[in-house]
CSV table of C-alpha atoms and ligand atoms in Angstrom, one decimal:
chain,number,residue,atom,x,y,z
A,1159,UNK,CA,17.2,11.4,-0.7
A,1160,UNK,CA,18.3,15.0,-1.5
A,1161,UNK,CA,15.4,17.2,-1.0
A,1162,UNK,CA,13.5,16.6,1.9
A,1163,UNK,CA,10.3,18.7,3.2
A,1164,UNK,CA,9.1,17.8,6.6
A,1165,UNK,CA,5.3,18.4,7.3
A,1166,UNK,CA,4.0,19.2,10.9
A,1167,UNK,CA,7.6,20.5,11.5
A,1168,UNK,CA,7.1,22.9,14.3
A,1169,UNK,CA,5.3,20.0,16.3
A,1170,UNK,CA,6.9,17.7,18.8
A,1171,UNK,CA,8.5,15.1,16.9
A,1172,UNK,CA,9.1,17.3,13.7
A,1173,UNK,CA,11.0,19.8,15.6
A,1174,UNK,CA,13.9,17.3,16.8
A,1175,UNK,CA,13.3,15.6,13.4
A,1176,UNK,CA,14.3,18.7,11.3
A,1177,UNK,CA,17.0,19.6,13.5
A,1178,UNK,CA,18.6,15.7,12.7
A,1179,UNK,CA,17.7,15.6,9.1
A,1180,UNK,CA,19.4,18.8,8.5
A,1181,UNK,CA,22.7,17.8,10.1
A,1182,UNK,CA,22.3,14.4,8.0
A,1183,UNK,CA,22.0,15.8,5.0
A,1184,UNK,CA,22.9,19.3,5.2
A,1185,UNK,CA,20.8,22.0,5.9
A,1186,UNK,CA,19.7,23.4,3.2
A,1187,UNK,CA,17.7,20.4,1.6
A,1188,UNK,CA,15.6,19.9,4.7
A,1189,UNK,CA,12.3,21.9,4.6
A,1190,UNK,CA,10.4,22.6,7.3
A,1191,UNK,CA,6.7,23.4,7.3
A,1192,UNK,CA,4.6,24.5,10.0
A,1193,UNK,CA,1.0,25.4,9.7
A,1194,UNK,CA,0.1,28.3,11.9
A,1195,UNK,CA,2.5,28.0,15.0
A,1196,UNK,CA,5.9,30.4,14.2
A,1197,UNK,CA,9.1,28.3,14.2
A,1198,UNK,CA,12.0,29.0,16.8
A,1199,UNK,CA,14.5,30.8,15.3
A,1200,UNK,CA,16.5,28.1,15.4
A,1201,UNK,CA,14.5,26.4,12.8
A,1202,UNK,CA,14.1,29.3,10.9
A,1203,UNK,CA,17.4,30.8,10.4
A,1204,UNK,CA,19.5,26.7,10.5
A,1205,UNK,CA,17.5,26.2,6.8
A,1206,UNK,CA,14.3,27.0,4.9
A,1207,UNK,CA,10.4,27.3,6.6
A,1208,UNK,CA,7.8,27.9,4.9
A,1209,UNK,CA,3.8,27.7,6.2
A,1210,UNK,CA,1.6,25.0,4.2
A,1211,UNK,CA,-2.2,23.9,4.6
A,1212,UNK,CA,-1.9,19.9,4.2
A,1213,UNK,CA,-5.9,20.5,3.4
A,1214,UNK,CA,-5.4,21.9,0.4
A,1215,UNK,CA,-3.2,20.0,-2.4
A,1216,UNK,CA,-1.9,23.7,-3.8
A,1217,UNK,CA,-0.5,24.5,-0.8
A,1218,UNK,CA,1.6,21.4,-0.4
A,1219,UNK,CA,2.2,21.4,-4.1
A,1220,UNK,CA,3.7,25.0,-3.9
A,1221,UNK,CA,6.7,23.7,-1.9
A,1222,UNK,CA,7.3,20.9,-3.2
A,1223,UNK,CA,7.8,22.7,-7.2
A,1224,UNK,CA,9.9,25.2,-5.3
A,1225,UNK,CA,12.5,23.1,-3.6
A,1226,UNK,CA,12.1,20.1,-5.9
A,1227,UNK,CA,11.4,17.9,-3.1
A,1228,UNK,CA,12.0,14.0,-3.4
A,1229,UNK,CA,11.1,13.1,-0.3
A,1230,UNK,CA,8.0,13.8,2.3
A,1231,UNK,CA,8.4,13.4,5.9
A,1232,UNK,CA,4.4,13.9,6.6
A,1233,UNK,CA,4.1,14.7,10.5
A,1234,UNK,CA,1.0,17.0,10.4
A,1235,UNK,CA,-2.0,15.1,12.4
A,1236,UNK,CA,-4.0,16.2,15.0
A,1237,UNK,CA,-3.4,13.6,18.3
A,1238,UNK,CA,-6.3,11.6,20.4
A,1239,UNK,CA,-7.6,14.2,23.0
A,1240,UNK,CA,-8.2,17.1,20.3
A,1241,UNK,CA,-9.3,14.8,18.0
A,1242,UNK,CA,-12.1,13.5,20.2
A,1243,UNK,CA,-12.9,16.6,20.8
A,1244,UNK,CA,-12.9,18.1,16.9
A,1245,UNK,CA,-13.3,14.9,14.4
A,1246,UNK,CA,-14.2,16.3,11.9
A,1247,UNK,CA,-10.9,18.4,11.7
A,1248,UNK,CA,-9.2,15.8,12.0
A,1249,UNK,CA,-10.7,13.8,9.3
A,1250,UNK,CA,-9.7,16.5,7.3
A,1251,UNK,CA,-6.4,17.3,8.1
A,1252,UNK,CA,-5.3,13.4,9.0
A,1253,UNK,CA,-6.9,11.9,6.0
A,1254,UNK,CA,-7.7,14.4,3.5
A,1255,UNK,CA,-4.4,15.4,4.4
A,1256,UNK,CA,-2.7,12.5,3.8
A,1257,UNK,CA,-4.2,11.8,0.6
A,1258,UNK,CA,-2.8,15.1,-0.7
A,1259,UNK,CA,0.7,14.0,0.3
A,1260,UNK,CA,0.1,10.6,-1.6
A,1261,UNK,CA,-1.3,12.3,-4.6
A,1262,UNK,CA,1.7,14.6,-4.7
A,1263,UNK,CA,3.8,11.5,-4.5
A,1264,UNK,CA,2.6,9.8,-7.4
A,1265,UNK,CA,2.5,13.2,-9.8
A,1266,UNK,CA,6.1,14.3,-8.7
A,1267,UNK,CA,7.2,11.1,-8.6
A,1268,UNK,CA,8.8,11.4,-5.0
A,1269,UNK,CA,11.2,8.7,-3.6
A,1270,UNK,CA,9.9,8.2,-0.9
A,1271,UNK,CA,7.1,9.3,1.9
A,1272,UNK,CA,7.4,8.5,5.6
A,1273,UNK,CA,4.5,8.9,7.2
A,1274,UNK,CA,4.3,8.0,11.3
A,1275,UNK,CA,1.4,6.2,13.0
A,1276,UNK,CA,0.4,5.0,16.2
A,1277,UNK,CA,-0.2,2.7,19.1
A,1278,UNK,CA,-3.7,4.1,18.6
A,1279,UNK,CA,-4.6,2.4,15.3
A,1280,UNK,CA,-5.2,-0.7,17.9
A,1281,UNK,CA,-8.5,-0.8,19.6
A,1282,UNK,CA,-10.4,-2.6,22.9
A,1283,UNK,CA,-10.3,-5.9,21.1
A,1284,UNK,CA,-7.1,-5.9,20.7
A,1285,UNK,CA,-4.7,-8.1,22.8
A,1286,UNK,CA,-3.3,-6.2,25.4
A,1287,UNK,CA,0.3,-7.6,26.6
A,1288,UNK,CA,2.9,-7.7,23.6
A,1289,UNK,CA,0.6,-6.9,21.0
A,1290,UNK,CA,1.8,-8.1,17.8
A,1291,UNK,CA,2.5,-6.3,14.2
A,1292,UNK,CA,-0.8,-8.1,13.1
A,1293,UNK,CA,-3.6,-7.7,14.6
A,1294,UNK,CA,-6.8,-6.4,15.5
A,1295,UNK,CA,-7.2,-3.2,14.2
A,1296,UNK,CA,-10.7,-1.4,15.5
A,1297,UNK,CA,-10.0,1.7,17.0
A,1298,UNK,CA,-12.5,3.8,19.0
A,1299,UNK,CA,-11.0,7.6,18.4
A,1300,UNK,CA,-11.0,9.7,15.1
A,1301,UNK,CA,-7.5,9.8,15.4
A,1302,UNK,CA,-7.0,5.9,15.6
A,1303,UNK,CA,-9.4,5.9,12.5
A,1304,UNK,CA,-7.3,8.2,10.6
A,1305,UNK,CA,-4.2,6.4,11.5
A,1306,UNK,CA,-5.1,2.7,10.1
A,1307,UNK,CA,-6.6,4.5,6.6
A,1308,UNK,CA,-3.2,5.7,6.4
A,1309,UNK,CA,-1.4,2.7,6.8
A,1310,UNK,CA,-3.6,1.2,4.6
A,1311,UNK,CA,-3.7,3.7,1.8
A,1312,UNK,CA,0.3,3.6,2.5
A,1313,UNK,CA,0.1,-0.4,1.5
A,1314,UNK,CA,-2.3,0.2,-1.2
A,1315,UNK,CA,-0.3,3.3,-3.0
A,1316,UNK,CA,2.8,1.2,-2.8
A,1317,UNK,CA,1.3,-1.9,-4.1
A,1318,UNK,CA,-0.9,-0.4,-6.5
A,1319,UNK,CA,1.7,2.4,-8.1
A,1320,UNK,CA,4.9,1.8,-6.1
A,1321,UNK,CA,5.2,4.6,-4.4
A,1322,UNK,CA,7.5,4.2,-1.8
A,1323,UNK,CA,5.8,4.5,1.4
A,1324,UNK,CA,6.9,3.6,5.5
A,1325,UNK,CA,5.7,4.1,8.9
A,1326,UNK,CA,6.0,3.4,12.4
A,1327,UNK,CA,3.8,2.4,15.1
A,1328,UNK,CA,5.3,5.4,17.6
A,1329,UNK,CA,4.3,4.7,21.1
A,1330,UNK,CA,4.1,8.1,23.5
A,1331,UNK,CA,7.2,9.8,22.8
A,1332,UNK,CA,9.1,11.6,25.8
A,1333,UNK,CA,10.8,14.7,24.8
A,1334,UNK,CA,12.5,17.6,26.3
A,1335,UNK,CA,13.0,20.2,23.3
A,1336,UNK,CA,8.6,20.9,22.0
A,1337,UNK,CA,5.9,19.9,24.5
A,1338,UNK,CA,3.9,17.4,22.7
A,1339,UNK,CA,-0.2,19.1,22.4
A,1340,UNK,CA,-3.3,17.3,22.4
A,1341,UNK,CA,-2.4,13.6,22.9
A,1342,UNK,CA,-3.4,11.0,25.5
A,1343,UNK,CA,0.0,10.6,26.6
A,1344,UNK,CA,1.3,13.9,27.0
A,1345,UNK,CA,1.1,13.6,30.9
A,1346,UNK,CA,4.4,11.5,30.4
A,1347,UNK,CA,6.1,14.9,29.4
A,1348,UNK,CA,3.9,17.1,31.7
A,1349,UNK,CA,4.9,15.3,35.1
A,1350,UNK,CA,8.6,16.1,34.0
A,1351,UNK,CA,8.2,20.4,34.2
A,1352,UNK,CA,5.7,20.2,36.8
A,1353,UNK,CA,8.3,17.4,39.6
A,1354,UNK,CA,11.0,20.1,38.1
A,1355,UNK,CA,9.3,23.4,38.7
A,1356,UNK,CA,6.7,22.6,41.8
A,1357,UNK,CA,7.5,19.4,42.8
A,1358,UNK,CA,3.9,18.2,42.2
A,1359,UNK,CA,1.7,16.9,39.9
A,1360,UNK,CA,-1.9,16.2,38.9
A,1361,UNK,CA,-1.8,13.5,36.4
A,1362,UNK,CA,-5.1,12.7,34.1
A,1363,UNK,CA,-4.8,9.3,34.1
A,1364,UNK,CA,-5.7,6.2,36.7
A,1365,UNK,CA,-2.1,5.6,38.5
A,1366,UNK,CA,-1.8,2.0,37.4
A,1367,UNK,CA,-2.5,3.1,33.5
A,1368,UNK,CA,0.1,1.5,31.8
A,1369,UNK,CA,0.8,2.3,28.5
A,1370,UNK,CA,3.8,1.9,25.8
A,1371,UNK,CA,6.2,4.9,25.5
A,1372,UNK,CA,9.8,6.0,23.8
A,1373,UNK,CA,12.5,8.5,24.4
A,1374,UNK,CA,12.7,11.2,21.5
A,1375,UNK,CA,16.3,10.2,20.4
A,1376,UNK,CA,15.0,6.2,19.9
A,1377,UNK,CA,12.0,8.3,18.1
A,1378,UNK,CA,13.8,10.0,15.7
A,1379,UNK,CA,16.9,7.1,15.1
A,1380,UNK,CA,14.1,4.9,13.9
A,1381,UNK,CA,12.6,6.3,11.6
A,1382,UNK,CA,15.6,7.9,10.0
A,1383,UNK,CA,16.8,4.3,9.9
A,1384,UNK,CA,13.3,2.3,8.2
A,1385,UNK,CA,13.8,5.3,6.0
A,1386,UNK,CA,17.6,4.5,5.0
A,1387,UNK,CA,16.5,0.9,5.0
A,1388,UNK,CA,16.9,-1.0,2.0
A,1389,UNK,CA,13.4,-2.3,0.3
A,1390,UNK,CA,14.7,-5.2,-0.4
A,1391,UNK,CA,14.5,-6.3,3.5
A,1392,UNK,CA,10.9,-4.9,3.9
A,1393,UNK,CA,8.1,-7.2,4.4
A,1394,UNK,CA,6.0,-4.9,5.8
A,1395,UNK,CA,5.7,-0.5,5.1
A,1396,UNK,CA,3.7,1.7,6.9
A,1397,UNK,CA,3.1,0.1,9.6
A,1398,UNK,CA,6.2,-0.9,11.9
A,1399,UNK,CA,5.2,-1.8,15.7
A,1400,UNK,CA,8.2,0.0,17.4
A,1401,UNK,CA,8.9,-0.7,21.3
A,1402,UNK,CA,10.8,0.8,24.2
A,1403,UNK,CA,9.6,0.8,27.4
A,1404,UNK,CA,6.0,0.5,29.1
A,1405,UNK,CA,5.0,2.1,32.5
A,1406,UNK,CA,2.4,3.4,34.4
A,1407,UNK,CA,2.0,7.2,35.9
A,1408,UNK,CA,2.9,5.7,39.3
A,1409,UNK,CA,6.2,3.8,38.1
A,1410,UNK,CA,6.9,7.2,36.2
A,1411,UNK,CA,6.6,9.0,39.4
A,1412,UNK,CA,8.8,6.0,41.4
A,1413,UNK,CA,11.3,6.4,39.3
A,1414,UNK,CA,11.3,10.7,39.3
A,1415,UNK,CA,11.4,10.0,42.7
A,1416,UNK,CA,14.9,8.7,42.6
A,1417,UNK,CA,15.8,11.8,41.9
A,1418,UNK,CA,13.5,14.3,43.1
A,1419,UNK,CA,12.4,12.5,46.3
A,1420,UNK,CA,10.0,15.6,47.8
A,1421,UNK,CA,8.1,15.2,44.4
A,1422,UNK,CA,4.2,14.1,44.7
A,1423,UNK,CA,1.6,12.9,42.0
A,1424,UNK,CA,-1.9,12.6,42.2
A,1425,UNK,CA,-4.5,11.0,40.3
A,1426,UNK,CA,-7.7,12.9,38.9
A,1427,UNK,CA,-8.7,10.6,35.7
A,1428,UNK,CA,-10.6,13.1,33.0
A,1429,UNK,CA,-11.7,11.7,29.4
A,1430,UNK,CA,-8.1,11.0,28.2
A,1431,UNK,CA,-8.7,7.5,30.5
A,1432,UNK,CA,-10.7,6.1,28.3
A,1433,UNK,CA,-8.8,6.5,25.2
A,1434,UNK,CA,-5.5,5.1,27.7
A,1435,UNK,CA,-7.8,2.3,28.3
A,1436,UNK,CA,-8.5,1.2,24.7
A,1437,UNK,CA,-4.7,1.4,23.8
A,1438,UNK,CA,-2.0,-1.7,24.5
A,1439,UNK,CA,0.3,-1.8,27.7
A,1440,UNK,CA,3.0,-3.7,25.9
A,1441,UNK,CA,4.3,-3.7,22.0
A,1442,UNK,CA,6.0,-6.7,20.5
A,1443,UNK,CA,8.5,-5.1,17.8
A,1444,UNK,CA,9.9,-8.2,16.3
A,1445,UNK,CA,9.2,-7.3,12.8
A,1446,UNK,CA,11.4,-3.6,12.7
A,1447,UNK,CA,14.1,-5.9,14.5
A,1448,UNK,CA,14.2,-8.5,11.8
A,1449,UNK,CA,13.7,-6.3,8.9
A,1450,UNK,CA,15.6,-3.7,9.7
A,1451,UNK,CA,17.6,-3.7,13.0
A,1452,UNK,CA,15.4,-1.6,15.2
A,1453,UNK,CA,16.6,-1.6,18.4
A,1454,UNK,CA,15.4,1.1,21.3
A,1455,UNK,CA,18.9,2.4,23.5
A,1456,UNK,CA,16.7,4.1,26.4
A,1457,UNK,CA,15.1,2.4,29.4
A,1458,UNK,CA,12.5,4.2,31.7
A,1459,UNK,CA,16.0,4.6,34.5
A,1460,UNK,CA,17.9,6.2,31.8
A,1461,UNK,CA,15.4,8.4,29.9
A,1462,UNK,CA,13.8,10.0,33.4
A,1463,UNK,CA,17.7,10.7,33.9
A,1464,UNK,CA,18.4,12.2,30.8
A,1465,UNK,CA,15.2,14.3,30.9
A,1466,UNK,CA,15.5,15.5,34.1
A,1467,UNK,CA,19.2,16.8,33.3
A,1468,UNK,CA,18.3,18.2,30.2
A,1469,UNK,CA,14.8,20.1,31.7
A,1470,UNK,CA,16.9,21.2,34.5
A,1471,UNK,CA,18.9,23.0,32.2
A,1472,UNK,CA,16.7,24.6,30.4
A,1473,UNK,CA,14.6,25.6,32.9
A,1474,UNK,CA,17.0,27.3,35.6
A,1475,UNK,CA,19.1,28.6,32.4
A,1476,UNK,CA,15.4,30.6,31.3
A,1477,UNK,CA,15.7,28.4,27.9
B,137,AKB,C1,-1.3,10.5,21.5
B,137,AKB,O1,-1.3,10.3,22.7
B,137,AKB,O2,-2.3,10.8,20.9
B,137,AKB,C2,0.0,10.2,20.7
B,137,AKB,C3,0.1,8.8,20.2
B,137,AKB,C4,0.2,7.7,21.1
B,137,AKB,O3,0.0,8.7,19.0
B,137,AKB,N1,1.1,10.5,21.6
């Protein structure tokens, strides 16, 4: 891996993802693309940004001539909520997008693509408590959809032509650098500026709505680590279950508590509930273990620490 372009860069996971890539492997052969949202300066002046359409194959295809790129870091999707509430965007830019990238792949013969998926690609017949690698996959939201065509498409382009593909099943991911936008677990990040900033918070979901979640530095590790992973130990590709933790809004709250004991959360369940309700409380990760040492380092104690320290900071200090 020498030349790396990371799609969706500006988003939440890409923006801590560039940032790590770049001090991996200097800074210079990591690419960041954003579509329409400006990069922080940070971004912008640590290495090279440019905008792309994943849409439109040119566009992609543009970058990757220009920087002789070997290997795709493909983050741009649209999450659950918005993609309830515009599916066919994000057919386009989950799928149709996606394809572009694989297409790409083969003609440019990259090294490898790392693509991330979700806890979403599971569905309301799937088994609930430690849902295993295989399993039921029938979601009920666009973005589910999307997700299990890439992970199949992934399988198929690798069997078929060899193109190096991987994924991970990513969980909600906590993070305190970019506010995640449009997902069904955002309220996990949410309740973290609001308990800091007015001590109180109104949280979309039903209090006992347990879900699976990760902190942003197990996030990133991983997948920089199934993508350093040697093929040789892979049994499956795109679609690693990953697992860190599993709460509920109310054991979230408990546990801000601890440390910001006047904070108060209430409960007003919207549309997001349902989509929490079709997802999996609890995610059974043995495969990544076995195959290539996954192993999550934050708990729900020490992540709510960590984030409340590090938003504290940034907030009082005016970013
Ligand atoms: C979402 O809530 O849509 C995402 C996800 C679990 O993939 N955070």
């Amino acid at each position: 891996m020498e030349r790396i372009l990371v799609t969706g860069a500006v988003g939440q996971i890409g923006s801590e993802l560039v940032e790590a890539l770049r001090k991996k492997y200097g800074n210079e052969n990591v690419v960041a693309a954003g579509h329409k949202t400006k990069p922080t300066e940070e971004m912008r002046t640590s290495g090279p940004f440019e905008f792309i359409d994943v849409t439109s194959r040119e566009s992609i295809e543009r970058v990757v001539k220009k920087y002789n790129i070997d290997t795709i870091y493909h983050l741009a999707a649209i999450l659950s909520a918005i993609g309830e509430e515009k599916p066919q965007l994000t057919f386009r830019v989950n799928i149709i997008g996606l394809y572009n990238i694989l297409e790409i792949g083969l003609k440019y013969k990259l090294e490898r693509i790392m693509v991330p998926s979700s806890i979403a690609v599971f569905g309301p017949q799937t088994p609930k408590e430690n849902t295993p690698n295989e399993t039921i996959l029938r979601p009920t939201t666009m973005y589910g959809v999307s997700k299990v065509a890439g992970e199949l498409l992934g399988d198929y382009y690798y069997r078929r032509f060899g193109l190096d593909f991987r994924g991970v099943r990513y969980p909600g991911i906590i993070s305190s650098k970019t506010l995640p936008g449009g997902g069904t677990t955002d309220y996990a990040v949410e309740i973290f500026y609001e308990a800091i900033k007015k001590k109180k918070y109104k949280c979309y979901l039903r209090k006992d709505s347990t879900l699976p979640m990760m902190y942003m530095p197990d996030a990133i590790r991983g997948i920089i680590e199934l993508a350093e992973a040697d093929i040789k130990n892979l049994k499956h590709h795109s679609d690693y279950n990953l697992a860190a933790m599993s709460f509920s809004p109310e054991e979230l709250t408990k546990e801000i508590q601890r440390i910001i004991p006047e904070f108060k959360c209430e409960y007003k369940p919207d549309s997001r509930q349902e989509i929490a309700d079709s997802w999996p409380k609890s995610i059974d990760d043995s495969a990544a273990r076995e195959e290539w040492g996954w192993k999550p380092e934050y708990n729900l104690q020490s992540m709510t620490k960590d984030m409340i320290q590090k938003l504290r900071e940034k907030i009082f200090k005016g970013f």
